[in-house]
Every structure is written in C-alpha cells, then in structure tokens.
Amino acid sequence: MRFFARSLLTSLVLALPAVFVHAEPNAHEPSAGRQQQLVRMVRQDCGSCHGMKLTGGLGPALTPEAIGHWPEENLTAVIYQGRPGTPMPGWRGMLTENEAAWIASRLRAGFPHEE
Ligand code: HEC
C-alpha cells in the first residue's frame, strides 16, 4: 500500500510538468489581436496577388482545394522565405516563422474572413 502511494506520488510529480506545458498557449496560436492583423494582411496584401478571395490571380489559388495536400511545413517555408525566381516574396520581415506557420495552417483549413 505504501509502495503504491509512493509510486502514485512519483507519477503525479512526473506528470506535473506535462500539465503545465499543456496549459501554455499553443505555440501556433498568435494572440487574438495579432490574428486579426494577420487575417487583414493575408486578405489585403496576399490577396493583391492571390486574388481577393484567394482563388488565384497572378499567384495561384490558396484555397484548401488547391493547397490542402501540401504539408504545412512547405507552405510555411514558401510564405516565410518566398520562392526565389518567382514574384512570390518572402514575408520574414513582416512575420515571425510561427505566424507564417499559423497562416499556412489556416490556409489549409480555409482562411477566415476579416471581422
Ligand atoms: C507579388 C505577388 C505576391 C504576393 C504579394 C504574395 N504572393 Fe504568394 N505567390 C505568388 C506567386 C507568383 C506564386 C507562385 C510561385 C511559383 O511560380 O511557384 C506564389 C506562391 C505562393 C504559395 C505556394 C502555392 C503554390 O501552389 O505554389 C503560397 C502558400 C503563397 N504564395 C502564399 C502567400 C501568402 C500567405 C502571401 C501573403 C503573406 C503571399 N503569398 C503574397 C505571388 C505573390
């Protein structure tokens, strides 16, 4: 019984850091205010090339149908670094890599509209 209590205590102590890690905000979720800015930026700045509805223009469509099969990492890299030799610019001066990853994951899921 005593052994059981001790191992229970040990596993609780071991589990605690995991609880705290999970309580932290998701690393891929910018703050609500920043998310609004990012949505506006994608709709306006990215939309100037990819179409106001992101269905394509000078740049290809960024809809889930068009890019949903891409791994998020590839999309993040294109957004963050751009695609050399094409008009697709890198956005590293405007975004953190984490924010680029957030945009990539939202594009794959269907990009939100401005509020
Ligand atoms: C100056 C025009 C321009 C702007 C502004 C622009 N893009 Fe692009 N983007 C392109 C072009 C052109 C391509 C296709 C490049 C190629 O030929 O491979 C592209 C490719 C992409 C791709 C890869 C899609 C695919 O199917 O190859 C993603 C993702 C993307 N852009 C996201 C964005 C996001 C997000 C923004 C805003 C933060 C943005 N783009 C702003 C022109 C632009």
Coordinates of N, CA and C and ligand atoms in Angstrom, one line a residue:
M1 N 0.8 -1.2 0.0 CA 0.0 0.0 0.0 C 0.9 1.3 0.0
R2 N 1.9 1.2 0.9 CA 2.7 2.4 1.0 C 3.5 2.5 -0.4
F3 N 3.9 1.4 -0.9 CA 4.6 1.5 -2.2 C 3.7 2.1 -3.3
F4 N 2.5 1.6 -3.2 CA 1.5 2.1 -4.2 C 1.4 3.7 -4.1
A5 N 1.2 4.1 -2.8 CA 1.1 5.6 -2.6 C 2.3 6.3 -3.1
R6 N 3.5 5.7 -2.9 CA 4.7 6.4 -3.3 C 4.8 6.5 -4.8
S7 N 4.5 5.4 -5.5 CA 4.6 5.4 -6.9 C 3.5 6.3 -7.6
L8 N 2.4 6.4 -6.8 CA 1.3 7.3 -7.3 C 1.8 8.7 -7.2
L9 N 2.5 9.0 -6.1 CA 3.0 10.4 -5.9 C 4.1 10.7 -6.9
T10 N 4.9 9.7 -7.2 CA 6.0 9.9 -8.1 C 5.4 10.2 -9.5
S11 N 4.4 9.4 -9.9 CA 3.9 9.7 -11.3 C 3.2 11.0 -11.3
L12 N 2.6 11.4 -10.2 CA 2.0 12.7 -10.2 C 3.0 13.8 -10.4
V13 N 4.1 13.7 -9.7 CA 5.2 14.7 -9.8 C 5.7 14.7 -11.2
L14 N 5.9 13.5 -11.8 CA 6.4 13.4 -13.1 C 5.4 14.0 -14.1
A15 N 4.1 13.9 -13.8 CA 3.1 14.3 -14.8 C 2.9 15.8 -14.7
L16 N 3.3 16.4 -13.6 CA 3.1 17.9 -13.4 C 3.6 18.8 -14.5
P17 N 4.9 18.6 -14.9 CA 5.4 19.5 -15.9 C 4.6 19.4 -17.2
A18 N 4.1 18.2 -17.5 CA 3.3 18.0 -18.7 C 2.1 18.8 -18.6
V19 N 1.5 18.8 -17.4 CA 0.3 19.6 -17.2 C 0.5 21.1 -17.5
F20 N 1.7 21.6 -17.0 CA 2.0 23.0 -17.3 C 2.3 23.3 -18.7
V21 N 3.0 22.3 -19.4 CA 3.2 22.5 -20.8 C 1.9 22.6 -21.6
H22 N 1.0 21.8 -21.2 CA -0.3 21.8 -21.9 C -1.1 23.1 -21.6
A23 N -0.9 23.6 -20.4 CA -1.6 24.8 -20.0 C -1.1 26.0 -20.8
E24 N 0.1 26.0 -21.3 CA 0.6 27.1 -22.1 C -0.1 27.3 -23.4
P25 N -0.3 28.5 -23.8 CA -1.0 28.7 -25.1 C -0.2 28.0 -26.2
N26 N -1.0 27.5 -27.2 CA -0.4 26.8 -28.3 C 0.6 27.7 -29.0
A27 N 1.8 27.2 -29.3 CA 2.8 28.0 -29.9 C 2.4 28.4 -31.3
H28 N 1.4 27.8 -31.9 CA 1.0 28.1 -33.3 C -0.2 29.1 -33.2
E29 N -0.6 29.6 -32.1 CA -1.7 30.5 -32.0 C -1.2 31.9 -31.6
P30 N -1.1 32.8 -32.5 CA -0.8 34.2 -32.1 C -1.9 34.7 -31.3
S31 N -1.7 35.9 -30.6 CA -2.8 36.5 -29.8 C -4.0 36.8 -30.7
A32 N -5.1 37.0 -30.1 CA -6.3 37.3 -30.8 C -6.2 38.5 -31.7
G33 N -5.6 39.6 -31.1 CA -5.4 40.8 -31.8 C -4.4 40.6 -33.0
R34 N -3.4 39.9 -32.8 CA -2.4 39.6 -33.9 C -3.1 38.8 -34.9
Q35 N -3.9 37.8 -34.6 CA -4.6 37.0 -35.6 C -5.4 37.9 -36.5
Q36 N -6.1 38.9 -35.9 CA -6.9 39.9 -36.7 C -6.0 40.6 -37.7
Q37 N -4.8 41.0 -37.2 CA -3.9 41.7 -38.1 C -3.5 40.8 -39.2
L38 N -3.2 39.6 -38.9 CA -2.7 38.6 -39.9 C -3.8 38.3 -40.9
V39 N -5.0 38.2 -40.5 CA -6.1 37.9 -41.4 C -6.3 39.1 -42.4
R40 N -6.2 40.3 -41.8 CA -6.3 41.5 -42.7 C -5.2 41.5 -43.7
M41 N -4.0 41.2 -43.2 CA -2.8 41.3 -44.1 C -2.9 40.2 -45.2
V42 N -3.3 39.0 -44.9 CA -3.4 38.0 -45.9 C -4.5 38.4 -46.9
R43 N -5.7 38.9 -46.4 CA -6.8 39.2 -47.3 C -6.3 40.4 -48.2
Q44 N -5.6 41.4 -47.7 CA -5.2 42.5 -48.5 C -3.9 42.3 -49.3
D45 N -2.8 42.1 -48.5 CA -1.5 42.0 -49.2 C -1.4 40.8 -50.0
C46 N -1.7 39.6 -49.5 CA -1.5 38.4 -50.2 C -2.6 38.4 -51.3
G47 N -3.8 38.9 -51.0 CA -4.9 38.9 -51.9 C -4.6 39.7 -53.1
S48 N -3.7 40.7 -53.0 CA -3.4 41.5 -54.2 C -2.8 40.7 -55.3
C49 N -2.1 39.6 -55.0 CA -1.6 38.7 -56.0 C -2.4 37.4 -56.1
H50 N -2.9 36.9 -55.0 CA -3.5 35.6 -55.0 C -5.1 35.7 -55.1
G51 N -5.5 36.9 -55.4 CA -6.9 37.2 -55.6 C -7.6 37.5 -54.2
M52 N -8.6 38.5 -54.3 CA -9.2 38.9 -53.0 C -9.9 37.8 -52.3
K53 N -10.3 36.8 -53.1 CA -10.9 35.6 -52.4 C -9.9 34.4 -52.3
L54 N -8.7 34.7 -52.6 CA -7.6 33.8 -52.5 C -7.8 32.6 -53.5
T55 N -8.6 32.9 -54.6 CA -8.9 31.9 -55.5 C -7.9 32.0 -56.7
G56 N -6.9 32.8 -56.6 CA -5.9 32.9 -57.7 C -6.0 34.2 -58.4
G57 N -4.8 34.6 -58.9 CA -4.7 35.9 -59.7 C -3.3 35.7 -60.4
L58 N -2.4 36.7 -60.1 CA -1.0 36.5 -60.5 C -0.4 35.2 -59.8
G59 N -0.7 35.1 -58.6 CA -0.3 33.9 -57.8 C -1.4 32.8 -57.8
P60 N -1.1 31.6 -57.6 CA -2.1 30.5 -57.6 C -3.1 30.6 -56.4
A61 N -4.2 29.9 -56.6 CA -5.2 29.8 -55.5 C -4.6 29.3 -54.2
L62 N -5.1 29.9 -53.1 CA -4.6 29.4 -51.8 C -5.8 28.8 -51.0
T63 N -6.7 28.2 -51.7 CA -7.8 27.6 -51.1 C -7.4 26.2 -50.6
P64 N -8.2 25.6 -49.7 CA -7.9 24.2 -49.2 C -7.9 23.2 -50.4
E65 N -8.7 23.4 -51.4 CA -8.7 22.5 -52.5 C -7.4 22.6 -53.3
A66 N -6.8 23.8 -53.4 CA -5.6 24.0 -54.2 C -4.4 23.6 -53.4
I67 N -4.3 23.9 -52.1 CA -3.1 23.6 -51.4 C -3.2 22.7 -50.2
G68 N -4.4 22.2 -49.9 CA -4.6 21.4 -48.8 C -3.8 20.1 -48.7
H69 N -3.3 19.7 -49.8 CA -2.5 18.5 -49.8 C -1.0 18.7 -49.5
W70 N -0.7 20.0 -49.4 CA 0.7 20.4 -49.1 C 1.0 20.2 -47.6
P71 N 2.1 19.7 -47.3 CA 2.5 19.7 -45.8 C 2.6 21.1 -45.3
E72 N 2.1 21.4 -44.1 CA 2.1 22.7 -43.6 C 3.6 23.3 -43.6
E73 N 4.6 22.5 -43.4 CA 6.0 23.0 -43.3 C 6.4 23.6 -44.7
N74 N 5.9 23.0 -45.8 CA 6.3 23.5 -47.1 C 5.6 24.9 -47.3
L75 N 4.4 25.0 -46.9 CA 3.7 26.3 -47.1 C 4.3 27.3 -46.2
T76 N 4.6 27.0 -45.0 CA 5.3 27.9 -44.1 C 6.6 28.4 -44.7
A77 N 7.4 27.5 -45.3 CA 8.6 27.9 -45.9 C 8.4 28.9 -47.0
V78 N 7.4 28.6 -47.9 CA 7.2 29.5 -49.0 C 6.7 30.9 -48.5
I79 N 5.9 30.9 -47.5 CA 5.4 32.2 -47.0 C 6.5 33.0 -46.3
Y80 N 7.3 32.3 -45.6 CA 8.4 32.9 -44.8 C 9.5 33.3 -45.7
Q81 N 10.0 32.5 -46.6 CA 11.2 32.7 -47.4 C 10.9 33.2 -48.8
G82 N 9.6 33.0 -49.2 CA 9.3 33.3 -50.6 C 9.8 32.2 -51.5
R83 N 9.5 32.4 -52.8 CA 10.0 31.4 -53.8 C 10.9 32.1 -54.8
P84 N 12.2 31.9 -54.6 CA 13.2 32.7 -55.5 C 12.9 32.4 -56.9
G85 N 13.1 33.4 -57.7 CA 12.9 33.3 -59.2 C 11.5 33.5 -59.6
T86 N 10.6 33.7 -58.6 CA 9.1 33.9 -58.9 C 8.7 35.2 -58.2
P87 N 7.6 35.8 -58.6 CA 7.1 37.0 -57.9 C 6.8 36.8 -56.4
M88 N 6.7 35.6 -55.9 CA 6.3 35.3 -54.5 C 7.5 35.8 -53.6
P89 N 7.2 36.9 -52.8 CA 8.2 37.4 -51.9 C 8.2 36.7 -50.6
G90 N 9.3 36.7 -49.9 CA 9.4 36.2 -48.6 C 8.8 37.3 -47.6
W91 N 8.2 36.8 -46.5 CA 7.5 37.7 -45.6 C 8.2 37.7 -44.2
R92 N 9.5 37.3 -44.2 CA 10.2 37.2 -42.9 C 10.3 38.6 -42.3
G93 N 10.3 39.7 -43.0 CA 10.4 41.0 -42.4 C 9.1 41.4 -41.7
M94 N 8.0 40.8 -42.1 CA 6.7 41.2 -41.6 C 6.1 40.2 -40.6
L95 N 6.6 39.0 -40.6 CA 6.0 37.9 -39.9 C 7.1 37.1 -39.1
T96 N 6.8 36.5 -38.0 CA 7.7 35.5 -37.4 C 7.4 34.2 -38.1
E97 N 8.3 33.3 -38.0 CA 8.1 32.0 -38.6 C 6.9 31.3 -38.1
N98 N 6.6 31.5 -36.8 CA 5.5 31.0 -36.1 C 4.2 31.5 -36.7
E99 N 4.2 32.8 -37.0 CA 3.0 33.4 -37.6 C 2.8 32.9 -39.1
A100 N 3.9 32.7 -39.8 CA 3.8 32.1 -41.1 C 3.2 30.7 -41.0
A101 N 3.6 30.0 -40.0 CA 3.0 28.6 -39.8 C 1.5 28.7 -39.5
W102 N 1.1 29.7 -38.7 CA -0.3 29.9 -38.4 C -1.1 30.2 -39.7
I103 N -0.5 31.1 -40.5 CA -1.2 31.4 -41.8 C -1.3 30.1 -42.6
A104 N -0.2 29.4 -42.7 CA -0.2 28.2 -43.5 C -1.3 27.2 -43.0
S105 N -1.4 27.0 -41.7 CA -2.4 26.0 -41.2 C -3.8 26.5 -41.5
R106 N -4.0 27.9 -41.4 CA -5.3 28.4 -41.6 C -5.7 28.3 -43.1
L107 N -4.7 28.5 -44.0 CA -5.0 28.4 -45.4 C -5.4 27.0 -45.8
R108 N -4.7 26.0 -45.2 CA -5.0 24.6 -45.5 C -6.5 24.3 -45.0
A109 N -6.9 25.0 -43.9 CA -8.2 24.7 -43.4 C -9.3 25.5 -44.0
G110 N -9.0 26.6 -44.7 CA -10.0 27.5 -45.2 C -9.8 28.8 -44.4
F111 N -9.3 29.9 -45.1 CA -8.8 31.1 -44.4 C -10.0 31.9 -43.9
P112 N -9.9 32.3 -42.6 CA -11.0 33.1 -42.1 C -11.2 34.5 -42.8
H113 N -12.4 35.0 -42.7 CA -12.6 36.4 -43.3 C -12.3 37.4 -42.2
E114 N -12.1 38.6 -42.7 CA -11.9 39.8 -41.8 C -13.2 40.0 -41.0
E115 N -13.1 40.4 -39.7 CA -14.3 40.7 -38.9 C -14.8 42.0 -39.2
Ligands
HEC1 C1 3.7 40.0 -55.6 C2 2.7 38.9 -55.7 C3 2.6 38.0 -54.5 C4 2.3 38.4 -53.2 C5 2.1 39.8 -52.6 C6 2.1 37.1 -52.5 N1 2.3 36.0 -53.3 FE1 2.3 34.1 -52.8 N2 2.8 33.5 -54.7 C7 3.0 34.4 -55.7 C8 3.3 33.7 -56.9 C9 3.5 34.2 -58.3 C10 3.4 32.3 -56.5 C11 3.7 31.1 -57.4 C12 5.2 30.9 -57.4 C13 5.6 29.8 -58.4 O1 5.6 30.1 -59.6 O2 5.9 28.8 -57.9 C14 3.1 32.3 -55.1 C15 3.0 31.1 -54.3 C16 2.6 31.0 -53.1 C17 2.4 29.8 -52.3 C18 2.6 28.4 -52.8 C19 1.3 28.0 -53.5 C20 1.6 27.0 -54.7 O3 0.6 26.4 -55.0 O4 2.7 27.1 -55.2 C21 1.8 30.2 -51.1 C22 1.4 29.2 -50.0 C23 1.8 31.6 -51.1 N3 2.2 32.1 -52.3 C24 1.3 32.3 -50.0 C25 1.3 33.7 -49.9 C26 0.9 34.4 -48.8 C27 0.4 33.8 -47.5 C28 1.1 35.8 -49.1 C29 1.0 36.9 -48.1 C30 1.6 36.9 -46.8 C31 1.6 35.8 -50.4 N4 1.7 34.6 -50.9 C32 1.8 37.0 -51.1 C33 2.8 35.8 -55.7 C34 2.6 36.6 -54.5

